mmCIF file of C-alpha atoms in Angstrom:
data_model
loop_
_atom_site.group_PDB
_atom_site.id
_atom_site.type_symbol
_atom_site.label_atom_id
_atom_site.label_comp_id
_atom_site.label_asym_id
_atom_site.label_seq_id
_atom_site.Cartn_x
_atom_site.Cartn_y
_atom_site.Cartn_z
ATOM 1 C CA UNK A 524 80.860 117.534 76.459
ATOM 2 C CA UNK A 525 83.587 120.284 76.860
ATOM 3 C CA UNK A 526 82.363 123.211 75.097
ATOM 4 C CA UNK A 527 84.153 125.536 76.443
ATOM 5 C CA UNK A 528 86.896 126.779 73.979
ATOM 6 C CA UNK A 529 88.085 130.052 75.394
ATOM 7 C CA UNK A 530 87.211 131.437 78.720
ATOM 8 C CA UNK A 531 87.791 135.253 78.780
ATOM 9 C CA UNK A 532 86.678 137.068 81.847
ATOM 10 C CA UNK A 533 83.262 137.484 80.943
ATOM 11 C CA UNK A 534 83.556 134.164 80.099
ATOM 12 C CA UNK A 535 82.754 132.810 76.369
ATOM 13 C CA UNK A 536 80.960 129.736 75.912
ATOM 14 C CA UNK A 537 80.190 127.977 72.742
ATOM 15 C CA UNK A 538 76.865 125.679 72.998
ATOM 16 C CA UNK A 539 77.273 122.684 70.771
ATOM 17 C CA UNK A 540 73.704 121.642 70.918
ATOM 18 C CA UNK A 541 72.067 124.563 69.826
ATOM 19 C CA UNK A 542 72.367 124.565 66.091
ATOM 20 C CA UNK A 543 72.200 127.071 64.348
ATOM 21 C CA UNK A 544 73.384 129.545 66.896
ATOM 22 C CA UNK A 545 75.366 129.373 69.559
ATOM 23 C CA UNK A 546 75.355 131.836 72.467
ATOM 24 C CA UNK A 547 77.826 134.067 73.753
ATOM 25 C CA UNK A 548 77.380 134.192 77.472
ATOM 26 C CA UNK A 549 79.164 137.582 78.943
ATOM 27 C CA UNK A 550 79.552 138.110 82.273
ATOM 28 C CA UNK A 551 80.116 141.763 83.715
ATOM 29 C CA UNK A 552 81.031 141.417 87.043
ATOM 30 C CA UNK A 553 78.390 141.083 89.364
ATOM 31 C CA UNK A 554 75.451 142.912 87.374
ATOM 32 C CA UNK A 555 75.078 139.521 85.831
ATOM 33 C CA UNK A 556 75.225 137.766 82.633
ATOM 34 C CA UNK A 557 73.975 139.097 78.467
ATOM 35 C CA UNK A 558 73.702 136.310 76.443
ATOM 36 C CA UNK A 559 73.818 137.395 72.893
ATOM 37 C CA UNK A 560 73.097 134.831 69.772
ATOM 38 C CA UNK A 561 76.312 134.191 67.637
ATOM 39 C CA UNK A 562 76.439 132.623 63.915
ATOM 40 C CA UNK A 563 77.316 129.054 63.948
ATOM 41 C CA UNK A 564 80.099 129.465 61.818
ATOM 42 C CA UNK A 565 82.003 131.618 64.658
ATOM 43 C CA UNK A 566 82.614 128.686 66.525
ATOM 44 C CA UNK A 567 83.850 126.325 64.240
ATOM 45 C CA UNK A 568 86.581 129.165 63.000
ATOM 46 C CA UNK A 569 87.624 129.704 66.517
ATOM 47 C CA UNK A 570 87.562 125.885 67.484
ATOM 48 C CA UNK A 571 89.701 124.963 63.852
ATOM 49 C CA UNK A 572 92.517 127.479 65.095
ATOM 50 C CA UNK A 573 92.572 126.400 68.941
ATOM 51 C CA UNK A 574 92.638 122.309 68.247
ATOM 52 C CA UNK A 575 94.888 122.064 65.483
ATOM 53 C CA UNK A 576 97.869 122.235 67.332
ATOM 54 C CA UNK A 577 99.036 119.116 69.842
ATOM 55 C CA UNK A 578 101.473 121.851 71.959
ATOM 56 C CA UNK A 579 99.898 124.769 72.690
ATOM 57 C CA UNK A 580 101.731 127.603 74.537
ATOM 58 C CA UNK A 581 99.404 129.866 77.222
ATOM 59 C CA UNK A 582 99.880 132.132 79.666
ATOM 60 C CA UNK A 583 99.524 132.705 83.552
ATOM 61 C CA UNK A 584 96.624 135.553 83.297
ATOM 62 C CA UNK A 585 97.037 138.690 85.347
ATOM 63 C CA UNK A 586 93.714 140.675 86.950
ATOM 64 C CA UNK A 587 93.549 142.425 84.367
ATOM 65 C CA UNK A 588 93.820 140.375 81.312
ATOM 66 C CA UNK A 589 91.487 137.906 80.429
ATOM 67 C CA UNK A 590 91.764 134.342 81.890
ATOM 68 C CA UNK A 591 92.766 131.245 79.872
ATOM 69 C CA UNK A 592 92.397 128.965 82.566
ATOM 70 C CA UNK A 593 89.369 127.350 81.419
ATOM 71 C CA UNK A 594 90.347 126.924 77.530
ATOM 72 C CA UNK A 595 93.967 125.506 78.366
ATOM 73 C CA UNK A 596 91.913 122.677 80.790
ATOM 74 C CA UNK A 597 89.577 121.984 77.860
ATOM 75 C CA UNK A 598 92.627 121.804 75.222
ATOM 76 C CA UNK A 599 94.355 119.571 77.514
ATOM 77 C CA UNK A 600 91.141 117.411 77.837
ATOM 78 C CA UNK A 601 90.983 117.101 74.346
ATOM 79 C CA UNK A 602 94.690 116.053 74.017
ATOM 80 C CA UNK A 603 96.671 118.899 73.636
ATOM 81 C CA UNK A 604 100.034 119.190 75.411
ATOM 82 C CA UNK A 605 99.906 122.754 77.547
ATOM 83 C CA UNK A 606 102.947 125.205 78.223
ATOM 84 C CA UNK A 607 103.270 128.542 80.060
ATOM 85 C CA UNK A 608 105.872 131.074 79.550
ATOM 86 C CA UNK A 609 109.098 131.098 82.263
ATOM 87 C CA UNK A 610 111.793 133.784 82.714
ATOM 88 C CA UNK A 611 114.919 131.891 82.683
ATOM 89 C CA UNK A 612 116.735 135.128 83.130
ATOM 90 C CA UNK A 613 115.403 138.707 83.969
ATOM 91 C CA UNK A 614 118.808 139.937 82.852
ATOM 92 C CA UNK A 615 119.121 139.088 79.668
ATOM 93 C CA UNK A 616 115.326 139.016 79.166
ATOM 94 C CA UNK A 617 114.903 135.203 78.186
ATOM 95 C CA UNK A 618 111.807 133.056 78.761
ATOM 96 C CA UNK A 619 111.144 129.681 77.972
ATOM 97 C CA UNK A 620 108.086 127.128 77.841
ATOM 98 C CA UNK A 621 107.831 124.699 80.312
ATOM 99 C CA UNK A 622 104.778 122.399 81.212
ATOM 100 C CA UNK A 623 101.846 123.769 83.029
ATOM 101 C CA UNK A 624 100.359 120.631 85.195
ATOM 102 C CA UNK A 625 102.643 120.557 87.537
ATOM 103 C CA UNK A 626 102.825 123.245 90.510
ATOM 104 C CA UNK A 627 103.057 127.115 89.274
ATOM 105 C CA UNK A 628 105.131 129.999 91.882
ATOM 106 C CA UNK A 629 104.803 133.387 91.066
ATOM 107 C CA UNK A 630 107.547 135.097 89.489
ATOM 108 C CA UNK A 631 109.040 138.427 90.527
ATOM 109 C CA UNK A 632 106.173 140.310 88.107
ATOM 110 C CA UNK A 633 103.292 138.462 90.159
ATOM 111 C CA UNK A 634 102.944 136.576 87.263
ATOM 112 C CA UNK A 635 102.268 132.308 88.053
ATOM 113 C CA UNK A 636 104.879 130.454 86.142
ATOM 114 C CA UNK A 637 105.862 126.480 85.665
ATOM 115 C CA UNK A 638 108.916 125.151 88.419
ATOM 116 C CA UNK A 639 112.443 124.607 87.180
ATOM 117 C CA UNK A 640 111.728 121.188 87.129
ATOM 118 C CA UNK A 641 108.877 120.911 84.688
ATOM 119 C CA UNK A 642 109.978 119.823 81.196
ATOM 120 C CA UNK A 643 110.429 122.803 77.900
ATOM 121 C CA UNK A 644 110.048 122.997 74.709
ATOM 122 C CA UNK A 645 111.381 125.179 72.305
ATOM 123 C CA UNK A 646 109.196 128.158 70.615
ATOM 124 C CA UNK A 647 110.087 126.990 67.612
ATOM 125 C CA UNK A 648 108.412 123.436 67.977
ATOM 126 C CA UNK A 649 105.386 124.536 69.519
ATOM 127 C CA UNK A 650 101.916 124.403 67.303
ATOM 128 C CA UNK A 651 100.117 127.613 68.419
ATOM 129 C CA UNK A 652 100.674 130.284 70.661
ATOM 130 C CA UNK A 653 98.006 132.657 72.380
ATOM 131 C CA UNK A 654 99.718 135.827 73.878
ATOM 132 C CA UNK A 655 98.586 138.595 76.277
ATOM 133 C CA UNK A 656 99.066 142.131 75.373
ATOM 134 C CA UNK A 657 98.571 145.886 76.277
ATOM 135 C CA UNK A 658 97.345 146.419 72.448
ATOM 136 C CA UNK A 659 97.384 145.556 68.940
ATOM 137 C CA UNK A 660 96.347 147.230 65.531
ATOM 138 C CA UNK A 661 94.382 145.853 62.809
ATOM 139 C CA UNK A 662 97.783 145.107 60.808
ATOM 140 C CA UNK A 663 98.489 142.396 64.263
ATOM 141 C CA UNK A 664 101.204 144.836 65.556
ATOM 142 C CA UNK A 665 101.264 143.883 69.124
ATOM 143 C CA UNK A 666 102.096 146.160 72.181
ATOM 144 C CA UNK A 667 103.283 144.294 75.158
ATOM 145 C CA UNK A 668 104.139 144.823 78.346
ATOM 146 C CA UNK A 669 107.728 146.696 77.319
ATOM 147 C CA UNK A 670 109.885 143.448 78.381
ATOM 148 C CA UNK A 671 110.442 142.000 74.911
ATOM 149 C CA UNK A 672 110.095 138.526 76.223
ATOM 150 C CA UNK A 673 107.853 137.671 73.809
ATOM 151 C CA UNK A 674 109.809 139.359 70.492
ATOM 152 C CA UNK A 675 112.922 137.363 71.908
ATOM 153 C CA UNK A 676 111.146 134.331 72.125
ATOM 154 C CA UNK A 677 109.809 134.133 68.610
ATOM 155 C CA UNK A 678 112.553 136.530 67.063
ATOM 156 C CA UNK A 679 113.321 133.557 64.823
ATOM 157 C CA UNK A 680 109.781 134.910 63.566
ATOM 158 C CA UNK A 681 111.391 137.773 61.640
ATOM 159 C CA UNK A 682 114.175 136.196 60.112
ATOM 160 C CA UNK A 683 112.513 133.215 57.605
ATOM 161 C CA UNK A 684 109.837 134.485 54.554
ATOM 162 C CA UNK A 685 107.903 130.725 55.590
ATOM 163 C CA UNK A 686 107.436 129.477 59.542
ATOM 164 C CA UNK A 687 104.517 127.332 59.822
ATOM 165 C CA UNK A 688 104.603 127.300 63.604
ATOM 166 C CA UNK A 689 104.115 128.384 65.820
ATOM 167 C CA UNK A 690 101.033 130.199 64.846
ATOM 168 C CA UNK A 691 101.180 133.307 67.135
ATOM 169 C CA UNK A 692 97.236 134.454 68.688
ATOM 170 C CA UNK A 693 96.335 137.049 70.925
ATOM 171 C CA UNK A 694 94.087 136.998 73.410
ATOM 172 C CA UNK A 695 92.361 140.423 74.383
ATOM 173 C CA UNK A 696 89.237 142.667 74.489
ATOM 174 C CA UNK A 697 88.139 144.489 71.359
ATOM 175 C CA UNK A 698 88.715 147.821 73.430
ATOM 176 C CA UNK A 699 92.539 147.152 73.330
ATOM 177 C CA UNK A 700 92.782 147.352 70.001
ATOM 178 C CA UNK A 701 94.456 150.814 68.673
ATOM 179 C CA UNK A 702 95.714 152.894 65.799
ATOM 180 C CA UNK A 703 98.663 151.859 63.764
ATOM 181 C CA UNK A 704 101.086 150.948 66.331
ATOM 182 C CA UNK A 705 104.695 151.214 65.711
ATOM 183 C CA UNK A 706 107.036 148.654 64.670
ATOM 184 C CA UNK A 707 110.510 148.199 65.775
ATOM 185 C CA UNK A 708 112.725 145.728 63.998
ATOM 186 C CA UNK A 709 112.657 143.381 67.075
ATOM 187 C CA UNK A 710 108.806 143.302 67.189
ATOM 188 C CA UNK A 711 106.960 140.205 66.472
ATOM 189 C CA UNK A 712 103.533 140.390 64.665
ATOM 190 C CA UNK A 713 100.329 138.270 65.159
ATOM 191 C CA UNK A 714 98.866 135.807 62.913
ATOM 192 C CA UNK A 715 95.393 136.587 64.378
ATOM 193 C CA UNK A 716 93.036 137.921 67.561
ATOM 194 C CA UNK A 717 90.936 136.797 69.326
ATOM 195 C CA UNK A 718 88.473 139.146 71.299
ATOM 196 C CA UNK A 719 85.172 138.938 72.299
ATOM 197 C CA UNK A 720 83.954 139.617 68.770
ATOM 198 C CA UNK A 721 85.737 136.461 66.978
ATOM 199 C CA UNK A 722 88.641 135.914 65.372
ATOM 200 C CA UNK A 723 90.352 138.120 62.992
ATOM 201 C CA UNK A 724 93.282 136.716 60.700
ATOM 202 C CA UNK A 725 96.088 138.902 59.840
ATOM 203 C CA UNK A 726 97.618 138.057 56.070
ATOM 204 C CA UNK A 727 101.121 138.699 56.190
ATOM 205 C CA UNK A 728 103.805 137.129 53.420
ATOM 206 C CA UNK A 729 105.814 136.151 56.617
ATOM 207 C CA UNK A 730 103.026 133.376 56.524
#
């Protein structure tokens, strides 16, 4: 059971039993669902990068981005320990992770986000982290929303040649992706995207 291992809006769904492809169910709105046939050896390189970690970092998904709900309540089933982003301080621009099982309120951006109550972790000790985003370039450059809560949150990113976690995924549609987008010296980059074409891995010697 549980084979669903990311949920995007037109929902992807990896059939276990159906060896040796696995289908790709995409759902556009009402007009119904495509199911296209996908090589076997998509899902285990998707499933290898989502399960490895035990504390996994999500996100609250807005309208328009696509929806995690699903995967997170799978990766929980499965063991993993779930956070979601919270602004500590719109100020200063500082977030944090805090549990997501307990109740979520939405935050000033609309956005659905953990109580003060609910337990943190640092970024720095979390496994894997899937991020939303406005758009990203095939080098992982990642444009965000323009609050830089993400590039504070994983600045220590920038500063060591090795970090072996967390490993930093975003989530979007293939569409989002852009020309050579450019890099300030507080931006973050990706280790890898996921979109409703597969995974890509970005090789970087910051890995």
């Amino acid at each position: 059971g549980g084979e669903i291992i990311l949920a995007l809006p037109f929902t992807w769904v990896f059939i276990k039993d159906v060896p040796p492809l696995l289908k790709l169910s995409w759902q556009v709105g009402s007009a119904g669902i495509v199911e296209l046939p996908m090589r076997a050896t998509k899902r285990f390189r998707v499933v290898e990068e989502l399960v490895r970690g035990r504390h996994i970092a999500g996100y609250a998904a807005l309208a328009e981005e696509p929806d995690l709900d699903e995967a997170l309540t799978e990766l929980a089933r499965r063991g993993a320990l779930i956070y979601l982003p919270r602004i500590d301080n719109y100020r200063l621009g500082r977030m944090s992770f805090a549990r997501g099982d307990g109740e979520l309120r939405p935050n000033r951006y609309g956005i659905a986000e953990p109580g003060r109550a609910a337990s943190t972790r640092r970024a720095a000790a979390l496994d894997i982290a899937l991020l939303p985003l406005v758009g990203f370039d095939a080098r992982g450059a990642r444009l965000g929303m323009g609050g830089g809560y993400y590039d504070r949150a994983f600045a220590f990113r920038r500063h060591l040649r090795a970090v072996p976690r967390p490993r930093l995924i975003g989530i979007a549609f293939a569409c989002q992706q852009t020309d050579a987008l450019p890099l300030a010296a507080h931006d973050v980059q990706l280790d890898a995207i996921v979109t409703e074409n597969g995974l890509t891995r970005f090789g970087r010697s910051t890995r």
